[in-house]
mmCIF file of C-alpha atoms in Angstrom:
data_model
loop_
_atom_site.group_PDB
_atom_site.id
_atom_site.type_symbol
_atom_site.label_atom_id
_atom_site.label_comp_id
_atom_site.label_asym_id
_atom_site.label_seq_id
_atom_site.Cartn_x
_atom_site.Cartn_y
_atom_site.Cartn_z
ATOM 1 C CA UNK N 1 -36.290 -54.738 27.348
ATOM 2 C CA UNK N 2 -36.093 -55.752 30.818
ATOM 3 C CA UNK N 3 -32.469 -54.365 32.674
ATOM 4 C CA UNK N 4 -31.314 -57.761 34.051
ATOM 5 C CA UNK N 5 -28.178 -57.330 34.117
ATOM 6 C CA UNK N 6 -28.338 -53.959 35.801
ATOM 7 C CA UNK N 7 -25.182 -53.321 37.931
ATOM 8 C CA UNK N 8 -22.813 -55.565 36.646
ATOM 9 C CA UNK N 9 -20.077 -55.209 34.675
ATOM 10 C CA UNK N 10 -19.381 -57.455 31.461
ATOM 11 C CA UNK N 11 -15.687 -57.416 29.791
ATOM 12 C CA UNK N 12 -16.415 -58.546 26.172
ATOM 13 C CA UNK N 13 -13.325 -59.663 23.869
ATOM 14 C CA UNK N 14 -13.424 -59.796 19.964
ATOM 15 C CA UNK N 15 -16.022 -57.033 20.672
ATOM 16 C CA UNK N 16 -14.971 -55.025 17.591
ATOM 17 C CA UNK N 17 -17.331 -57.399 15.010
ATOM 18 C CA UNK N 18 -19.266 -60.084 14.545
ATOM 19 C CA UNK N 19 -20.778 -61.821 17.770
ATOM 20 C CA UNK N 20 -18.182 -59.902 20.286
ATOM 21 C CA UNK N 21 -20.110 -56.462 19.016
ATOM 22 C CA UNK N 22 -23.430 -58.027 19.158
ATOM 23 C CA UNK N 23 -23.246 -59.178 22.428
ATOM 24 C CA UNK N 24 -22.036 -55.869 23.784
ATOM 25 C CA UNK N 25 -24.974 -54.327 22.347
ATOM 26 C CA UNK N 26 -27.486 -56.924 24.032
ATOM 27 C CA UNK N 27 -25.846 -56.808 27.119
ATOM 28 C CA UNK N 28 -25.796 -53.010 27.518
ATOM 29 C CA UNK N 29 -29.601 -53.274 26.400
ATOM 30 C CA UNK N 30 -30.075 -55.180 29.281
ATOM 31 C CA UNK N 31 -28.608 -53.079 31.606
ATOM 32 C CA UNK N 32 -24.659 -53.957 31.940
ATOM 33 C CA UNK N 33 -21.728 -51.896 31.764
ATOM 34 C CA UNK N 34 -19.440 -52.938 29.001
ATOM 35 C CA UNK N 35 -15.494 -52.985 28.205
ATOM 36 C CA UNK N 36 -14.795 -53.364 24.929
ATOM 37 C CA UNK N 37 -11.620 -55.573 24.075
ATOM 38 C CA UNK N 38 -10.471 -55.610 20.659
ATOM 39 C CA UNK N 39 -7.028 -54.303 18.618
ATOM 40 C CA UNK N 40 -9.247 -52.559 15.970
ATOM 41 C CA UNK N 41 -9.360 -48.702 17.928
ATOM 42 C CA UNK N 42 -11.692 -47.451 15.582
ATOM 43 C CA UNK N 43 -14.627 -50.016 15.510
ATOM 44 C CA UNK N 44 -14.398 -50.125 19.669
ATOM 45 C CA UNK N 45 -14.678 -46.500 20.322
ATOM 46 C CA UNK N 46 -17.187 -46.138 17.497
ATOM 47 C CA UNK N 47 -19.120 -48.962 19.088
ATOM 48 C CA UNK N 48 -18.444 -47.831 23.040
ATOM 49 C CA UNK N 49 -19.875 -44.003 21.565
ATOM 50 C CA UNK N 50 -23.061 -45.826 20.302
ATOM 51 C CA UNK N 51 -23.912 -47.961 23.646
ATOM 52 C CA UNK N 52 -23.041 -44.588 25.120
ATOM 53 C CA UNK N 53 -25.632 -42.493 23.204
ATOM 54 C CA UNK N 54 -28.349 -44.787 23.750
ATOM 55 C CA UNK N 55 -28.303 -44.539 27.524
ATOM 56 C CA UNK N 56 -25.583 -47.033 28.241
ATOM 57 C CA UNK N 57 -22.094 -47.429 29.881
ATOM 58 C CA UNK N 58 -19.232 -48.894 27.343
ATOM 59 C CA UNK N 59 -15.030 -47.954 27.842
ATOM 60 C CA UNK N 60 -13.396 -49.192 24.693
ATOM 61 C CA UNK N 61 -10.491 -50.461 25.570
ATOM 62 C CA UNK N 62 -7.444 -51.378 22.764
ATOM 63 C CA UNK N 63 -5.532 -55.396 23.493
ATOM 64 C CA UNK N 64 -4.587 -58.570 21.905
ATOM 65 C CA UNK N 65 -5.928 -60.996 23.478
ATOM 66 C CA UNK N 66 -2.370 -63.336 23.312
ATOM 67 C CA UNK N 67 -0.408 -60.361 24.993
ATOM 68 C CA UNK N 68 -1.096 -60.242 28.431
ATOM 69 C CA UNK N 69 0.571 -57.131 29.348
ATOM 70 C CA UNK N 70 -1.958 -55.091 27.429
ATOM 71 C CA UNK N 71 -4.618 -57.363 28.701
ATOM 72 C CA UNK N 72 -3.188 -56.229 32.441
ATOM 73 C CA UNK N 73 -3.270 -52.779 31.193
ATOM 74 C CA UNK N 74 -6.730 -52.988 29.663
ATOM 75 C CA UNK N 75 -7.567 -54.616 32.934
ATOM 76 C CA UNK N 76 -7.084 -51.694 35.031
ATOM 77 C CA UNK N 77 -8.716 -49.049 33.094
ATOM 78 C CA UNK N 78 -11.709 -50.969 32.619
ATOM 79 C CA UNK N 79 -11.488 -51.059 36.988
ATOM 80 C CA UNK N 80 -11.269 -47.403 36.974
ATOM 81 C CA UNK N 81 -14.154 -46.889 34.700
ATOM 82 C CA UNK N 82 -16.239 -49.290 35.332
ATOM 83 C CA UNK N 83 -15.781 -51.415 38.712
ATOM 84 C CA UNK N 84 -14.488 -55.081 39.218
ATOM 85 C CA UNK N 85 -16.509 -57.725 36.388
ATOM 86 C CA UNK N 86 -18.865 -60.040 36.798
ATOM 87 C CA UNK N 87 -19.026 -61.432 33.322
ATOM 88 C CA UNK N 88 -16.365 -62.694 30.935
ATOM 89 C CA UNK N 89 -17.049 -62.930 27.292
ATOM 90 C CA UNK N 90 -14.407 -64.640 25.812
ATOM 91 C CA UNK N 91 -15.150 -64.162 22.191
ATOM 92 C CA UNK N 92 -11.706 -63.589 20.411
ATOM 93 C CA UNK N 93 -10.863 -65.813 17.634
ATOM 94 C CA UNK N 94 -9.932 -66.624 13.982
ATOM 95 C CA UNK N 95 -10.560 -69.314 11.795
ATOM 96 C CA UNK N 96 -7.557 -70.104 9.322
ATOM 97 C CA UNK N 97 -8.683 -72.948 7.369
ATOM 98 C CA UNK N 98 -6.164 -75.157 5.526
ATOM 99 C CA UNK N 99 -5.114 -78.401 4.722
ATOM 100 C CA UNK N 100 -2.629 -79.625 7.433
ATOM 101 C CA UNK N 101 -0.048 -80.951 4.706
ATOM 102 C CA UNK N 102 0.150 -77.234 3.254
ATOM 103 C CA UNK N 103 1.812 -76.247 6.448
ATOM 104 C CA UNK N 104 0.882 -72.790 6.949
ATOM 105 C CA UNK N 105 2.384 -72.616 10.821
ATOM 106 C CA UNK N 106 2.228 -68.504 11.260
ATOM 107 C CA UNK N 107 -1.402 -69.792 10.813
ATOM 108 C CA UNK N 108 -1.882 -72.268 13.281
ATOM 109 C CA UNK N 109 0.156 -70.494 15.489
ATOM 110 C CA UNK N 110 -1.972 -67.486 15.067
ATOM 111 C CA UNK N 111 -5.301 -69.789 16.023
ATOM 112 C CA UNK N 112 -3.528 -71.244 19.199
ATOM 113 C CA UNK N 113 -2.191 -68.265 20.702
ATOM 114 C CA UNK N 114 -5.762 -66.242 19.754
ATOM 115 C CA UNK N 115 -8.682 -68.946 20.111
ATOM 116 C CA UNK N 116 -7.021 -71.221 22.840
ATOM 117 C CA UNK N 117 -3.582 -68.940 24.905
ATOM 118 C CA UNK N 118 -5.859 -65.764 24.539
ATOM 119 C CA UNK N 119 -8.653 -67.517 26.065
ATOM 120 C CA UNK N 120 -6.434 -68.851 28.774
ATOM 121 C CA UNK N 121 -4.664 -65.771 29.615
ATOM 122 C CA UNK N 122 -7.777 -63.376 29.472
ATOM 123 C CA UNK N 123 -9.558 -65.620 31.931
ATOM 124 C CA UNK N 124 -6.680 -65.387 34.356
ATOM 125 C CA UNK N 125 -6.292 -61.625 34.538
ATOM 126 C CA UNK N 126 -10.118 -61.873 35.079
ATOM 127 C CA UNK N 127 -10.358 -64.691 37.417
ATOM 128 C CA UNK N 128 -9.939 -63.178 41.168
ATOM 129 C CA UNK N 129 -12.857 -60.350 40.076
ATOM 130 C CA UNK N 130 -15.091 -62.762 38.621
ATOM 131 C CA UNK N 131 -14.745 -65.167 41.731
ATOM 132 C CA UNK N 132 -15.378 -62.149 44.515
ATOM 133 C CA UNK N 133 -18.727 -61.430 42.294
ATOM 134 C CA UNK N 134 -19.481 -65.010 41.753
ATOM 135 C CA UNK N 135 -20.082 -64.410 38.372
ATOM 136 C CA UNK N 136 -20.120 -66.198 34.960
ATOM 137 C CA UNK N 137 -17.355 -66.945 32.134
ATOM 138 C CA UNK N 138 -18.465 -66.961 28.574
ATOM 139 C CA UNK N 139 -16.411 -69.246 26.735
ATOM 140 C CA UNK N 140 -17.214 -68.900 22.692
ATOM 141 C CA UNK N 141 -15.915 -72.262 20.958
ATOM 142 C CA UNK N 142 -17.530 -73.755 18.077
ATOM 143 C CA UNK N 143 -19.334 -76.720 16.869
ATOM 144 C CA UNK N 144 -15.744 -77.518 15.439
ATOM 145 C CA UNK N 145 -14.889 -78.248 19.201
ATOM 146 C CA UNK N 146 -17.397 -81.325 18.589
ATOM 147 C CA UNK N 147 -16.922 -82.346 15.342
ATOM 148 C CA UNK N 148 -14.201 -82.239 12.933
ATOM 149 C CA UNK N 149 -13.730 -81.999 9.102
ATOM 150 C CA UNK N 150 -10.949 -81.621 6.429
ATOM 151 C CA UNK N 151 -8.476 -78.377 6.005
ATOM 152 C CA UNK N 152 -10.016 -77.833 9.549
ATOM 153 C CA UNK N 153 -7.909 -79.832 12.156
ATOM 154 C CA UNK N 154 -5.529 -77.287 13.631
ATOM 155 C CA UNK N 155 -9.405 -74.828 14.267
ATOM 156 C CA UNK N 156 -10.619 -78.089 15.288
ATOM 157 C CA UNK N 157 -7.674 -78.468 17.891
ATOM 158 C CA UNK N 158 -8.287 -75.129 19.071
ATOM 159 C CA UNK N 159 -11.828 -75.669 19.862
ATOM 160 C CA UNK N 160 -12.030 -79.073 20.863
ATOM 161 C CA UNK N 161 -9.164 -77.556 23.403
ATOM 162 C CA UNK N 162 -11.219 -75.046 24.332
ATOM 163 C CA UNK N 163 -14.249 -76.805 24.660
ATOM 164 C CA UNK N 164 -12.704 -79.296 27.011
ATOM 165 C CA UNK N 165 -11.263 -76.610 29.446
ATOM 166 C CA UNK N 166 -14.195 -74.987 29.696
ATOM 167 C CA UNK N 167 -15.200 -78.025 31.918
ATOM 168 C CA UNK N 168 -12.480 -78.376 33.474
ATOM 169 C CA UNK N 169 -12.905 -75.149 34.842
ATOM 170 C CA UNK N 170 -16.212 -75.442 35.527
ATOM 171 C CA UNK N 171 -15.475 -78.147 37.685
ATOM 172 C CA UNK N 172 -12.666 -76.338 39.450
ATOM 173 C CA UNK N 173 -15.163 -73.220 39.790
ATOM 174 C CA UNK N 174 -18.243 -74.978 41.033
ATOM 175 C CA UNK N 175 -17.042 -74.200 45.240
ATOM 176 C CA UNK N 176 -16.437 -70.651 44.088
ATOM 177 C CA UNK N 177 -20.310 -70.437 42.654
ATOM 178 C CA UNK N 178 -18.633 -68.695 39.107
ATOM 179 C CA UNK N 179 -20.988 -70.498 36.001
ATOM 180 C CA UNK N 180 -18.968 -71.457 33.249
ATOM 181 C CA UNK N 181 -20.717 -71.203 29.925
ATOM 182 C CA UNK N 182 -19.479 -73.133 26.600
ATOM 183 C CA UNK N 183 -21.070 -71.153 23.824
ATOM 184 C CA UNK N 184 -20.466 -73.848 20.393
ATOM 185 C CA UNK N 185 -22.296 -71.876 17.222
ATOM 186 C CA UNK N 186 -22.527 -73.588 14.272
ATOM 187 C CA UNK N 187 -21.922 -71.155 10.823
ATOM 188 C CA UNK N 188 -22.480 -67.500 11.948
ATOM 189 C CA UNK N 189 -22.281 -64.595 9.215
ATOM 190 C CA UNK N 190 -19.872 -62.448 10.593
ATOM 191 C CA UNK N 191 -15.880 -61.967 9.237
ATOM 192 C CA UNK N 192 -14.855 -65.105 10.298
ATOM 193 C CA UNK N 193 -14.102 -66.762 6.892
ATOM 194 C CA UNK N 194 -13.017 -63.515 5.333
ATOM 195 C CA UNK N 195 -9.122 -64.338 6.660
ATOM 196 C CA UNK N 196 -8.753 -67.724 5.221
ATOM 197 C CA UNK N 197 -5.700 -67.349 2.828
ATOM 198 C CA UNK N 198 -6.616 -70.083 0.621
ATOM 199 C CA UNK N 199 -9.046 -68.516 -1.951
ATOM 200 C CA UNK N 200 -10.683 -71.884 -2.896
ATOM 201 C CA UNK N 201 -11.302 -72.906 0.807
ATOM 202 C CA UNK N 202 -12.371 -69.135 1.647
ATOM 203 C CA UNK N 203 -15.036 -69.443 -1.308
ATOM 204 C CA UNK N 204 -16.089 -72.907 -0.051
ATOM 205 C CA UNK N 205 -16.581 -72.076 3.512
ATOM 206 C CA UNK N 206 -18.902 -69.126 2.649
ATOM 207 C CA UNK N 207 -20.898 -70.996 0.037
ATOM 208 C CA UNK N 208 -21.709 -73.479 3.215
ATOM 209 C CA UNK N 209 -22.426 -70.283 4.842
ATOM 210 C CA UNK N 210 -25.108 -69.128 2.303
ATOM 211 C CA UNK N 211 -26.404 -72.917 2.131
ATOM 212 C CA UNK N 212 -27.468 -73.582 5.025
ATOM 213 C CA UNK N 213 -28.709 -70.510 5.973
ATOM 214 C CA UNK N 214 -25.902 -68.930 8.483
ATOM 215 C CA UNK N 215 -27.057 -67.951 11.753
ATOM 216 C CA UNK N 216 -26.927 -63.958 12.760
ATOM 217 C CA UNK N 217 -24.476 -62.937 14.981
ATOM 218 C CA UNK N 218 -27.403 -61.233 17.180
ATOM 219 C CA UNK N 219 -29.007 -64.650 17.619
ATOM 220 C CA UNK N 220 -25.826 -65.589 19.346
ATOM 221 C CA UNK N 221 -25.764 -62.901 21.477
ATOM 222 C CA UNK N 222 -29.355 -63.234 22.565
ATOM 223 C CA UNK N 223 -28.297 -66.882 23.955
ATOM 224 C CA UNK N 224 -25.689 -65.651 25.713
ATOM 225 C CA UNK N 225 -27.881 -62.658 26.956
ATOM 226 C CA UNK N 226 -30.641 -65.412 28.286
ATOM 227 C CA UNK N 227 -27.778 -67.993 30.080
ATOM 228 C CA UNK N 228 -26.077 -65.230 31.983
ATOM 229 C CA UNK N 229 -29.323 -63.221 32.826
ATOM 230 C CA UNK N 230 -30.977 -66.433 34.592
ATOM 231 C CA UNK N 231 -31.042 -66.588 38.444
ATOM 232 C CA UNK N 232 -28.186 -67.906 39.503
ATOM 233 C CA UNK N 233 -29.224 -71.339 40.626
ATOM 234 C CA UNK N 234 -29.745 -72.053 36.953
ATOM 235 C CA UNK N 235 -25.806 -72.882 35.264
ATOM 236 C CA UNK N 236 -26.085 -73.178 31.237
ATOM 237 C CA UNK N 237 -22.763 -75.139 31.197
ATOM 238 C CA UNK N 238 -23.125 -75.851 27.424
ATOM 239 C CA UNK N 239 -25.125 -74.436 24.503
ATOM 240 C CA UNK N 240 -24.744 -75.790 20.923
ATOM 241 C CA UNK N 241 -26.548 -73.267 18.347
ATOM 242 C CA UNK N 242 -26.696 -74.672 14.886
ATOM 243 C CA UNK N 243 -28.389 -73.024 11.767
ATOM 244 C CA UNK N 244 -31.430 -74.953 11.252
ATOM 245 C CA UNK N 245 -30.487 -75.955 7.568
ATOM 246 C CA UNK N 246 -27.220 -77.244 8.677
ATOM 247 C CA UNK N 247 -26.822 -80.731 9.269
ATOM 248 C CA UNK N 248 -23.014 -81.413 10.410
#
């Protein structure tokens, strides 16, 4: 593979599963230094050791995304290993399906603070680095930032949120030459329904998974991989990925 993204740095959150790990990998294949973000030690460093022993540059690095003091701290070890970024994967983010009248707050609370403050607060820590390198912000929302559906509205909040700020910024960011990149994936296979608390919703979600044939969470990566590795003339503001069998 082709080292475009030789000398720059990404910071990748969520990185310890699903599309957040997949994405490290591709963009350490293709030449970038990674920092993993994530609160689970043990799949980071695992995953920082593998990038490492194929040839590659990784620092694991342990924060929650919705506690910006560890995101600070996270912030300047990743400096001291690894330089200033240039890309911003914001990956992070849960999907607690219920039904609004069962009232599960912890949980919507939860999916604010992690999918939409996280986002938010990430970005900032990030933002002065990633405007000196005139570089590019990842944003990973959902095609439930586009559409909505039932037990779904408080995700749907969150990524419609999202979604919308992502534009916003780009907007604000277009003098400062940073691209900023909506990523909206339709079902992926990766852990994201395994914390729904509702067993019958949990059950549901996946069997829409396996119906429509879920997306991997490489092919995700790979779009990301191609939007930040073009020259940068070319902005990929928005990307909706849907697997082909699914409809909605």
């Amino acid at each position: 593979m082709a080292q475009n993204l030789a000398g720059r740095t990404a910071v990748i959150t969520g990185a310890s599963s699903g599309i957040g790990e997949a994405t490290a990998r591709v963009l350490a294949a293709e030449g970038a230094a990674v920092a993993l973000l994530a609160r689970r030690a043990g799949h980071i460093e695992a995953l920082a050791a593998e990038i490492t022993a194929a040839g590659g540059k990784a620092v694991a690095c342990v924060a929650d995304v919705r506690d910006r003091d560890a995101v600070l701290r996270a912030a300047d070890s990743i400096g001291a290993a690894l330089g200033p970024a240039h890309i911003l994967g914001n990956n992070a983010g849960v999907m607690l399906l219920s039904p609004f009248h069962a009232g599960k707050v912890d949980e919507w609370r939860r999916m604010i603070d992690t999918n939409l403050t996280g986002v938010l607060l990430v970005t900032d820590v990030f933002l002065a680095q990633l405007v000196a390198a005139q570089g590019d912000i990842v944003n990973i929302s959902s095609v439930a930032g586009r559409t909505t559906g039932p037990n779904s509205s408080i995700y749907n909040a969150t990524k419609w949120g999202l979604t919308a700020w992502s534009d916003a910024l780009r907007k604000e960011l277009v003098k400062a030459s940073v691209r900023v990149i909506v990523v909206e994936p339709g079902a992926v296979a990766t852990e994201l329904t395994d914390h729904i608390s509702d067993d019958r919703i949990r059950e549901g979600a996946q069997g829409f998974y396996d119906s429509v044939g879920a997306l991997q969470a490489e092919d995700i990566a790979a779009a990301i991989a191609f939007a930040v590795g073009q020259p940068h003339r070319v902005s990929l503001n928005e990307i909706l990925i849907r697997p082909t069998g699914q409809a909605g």
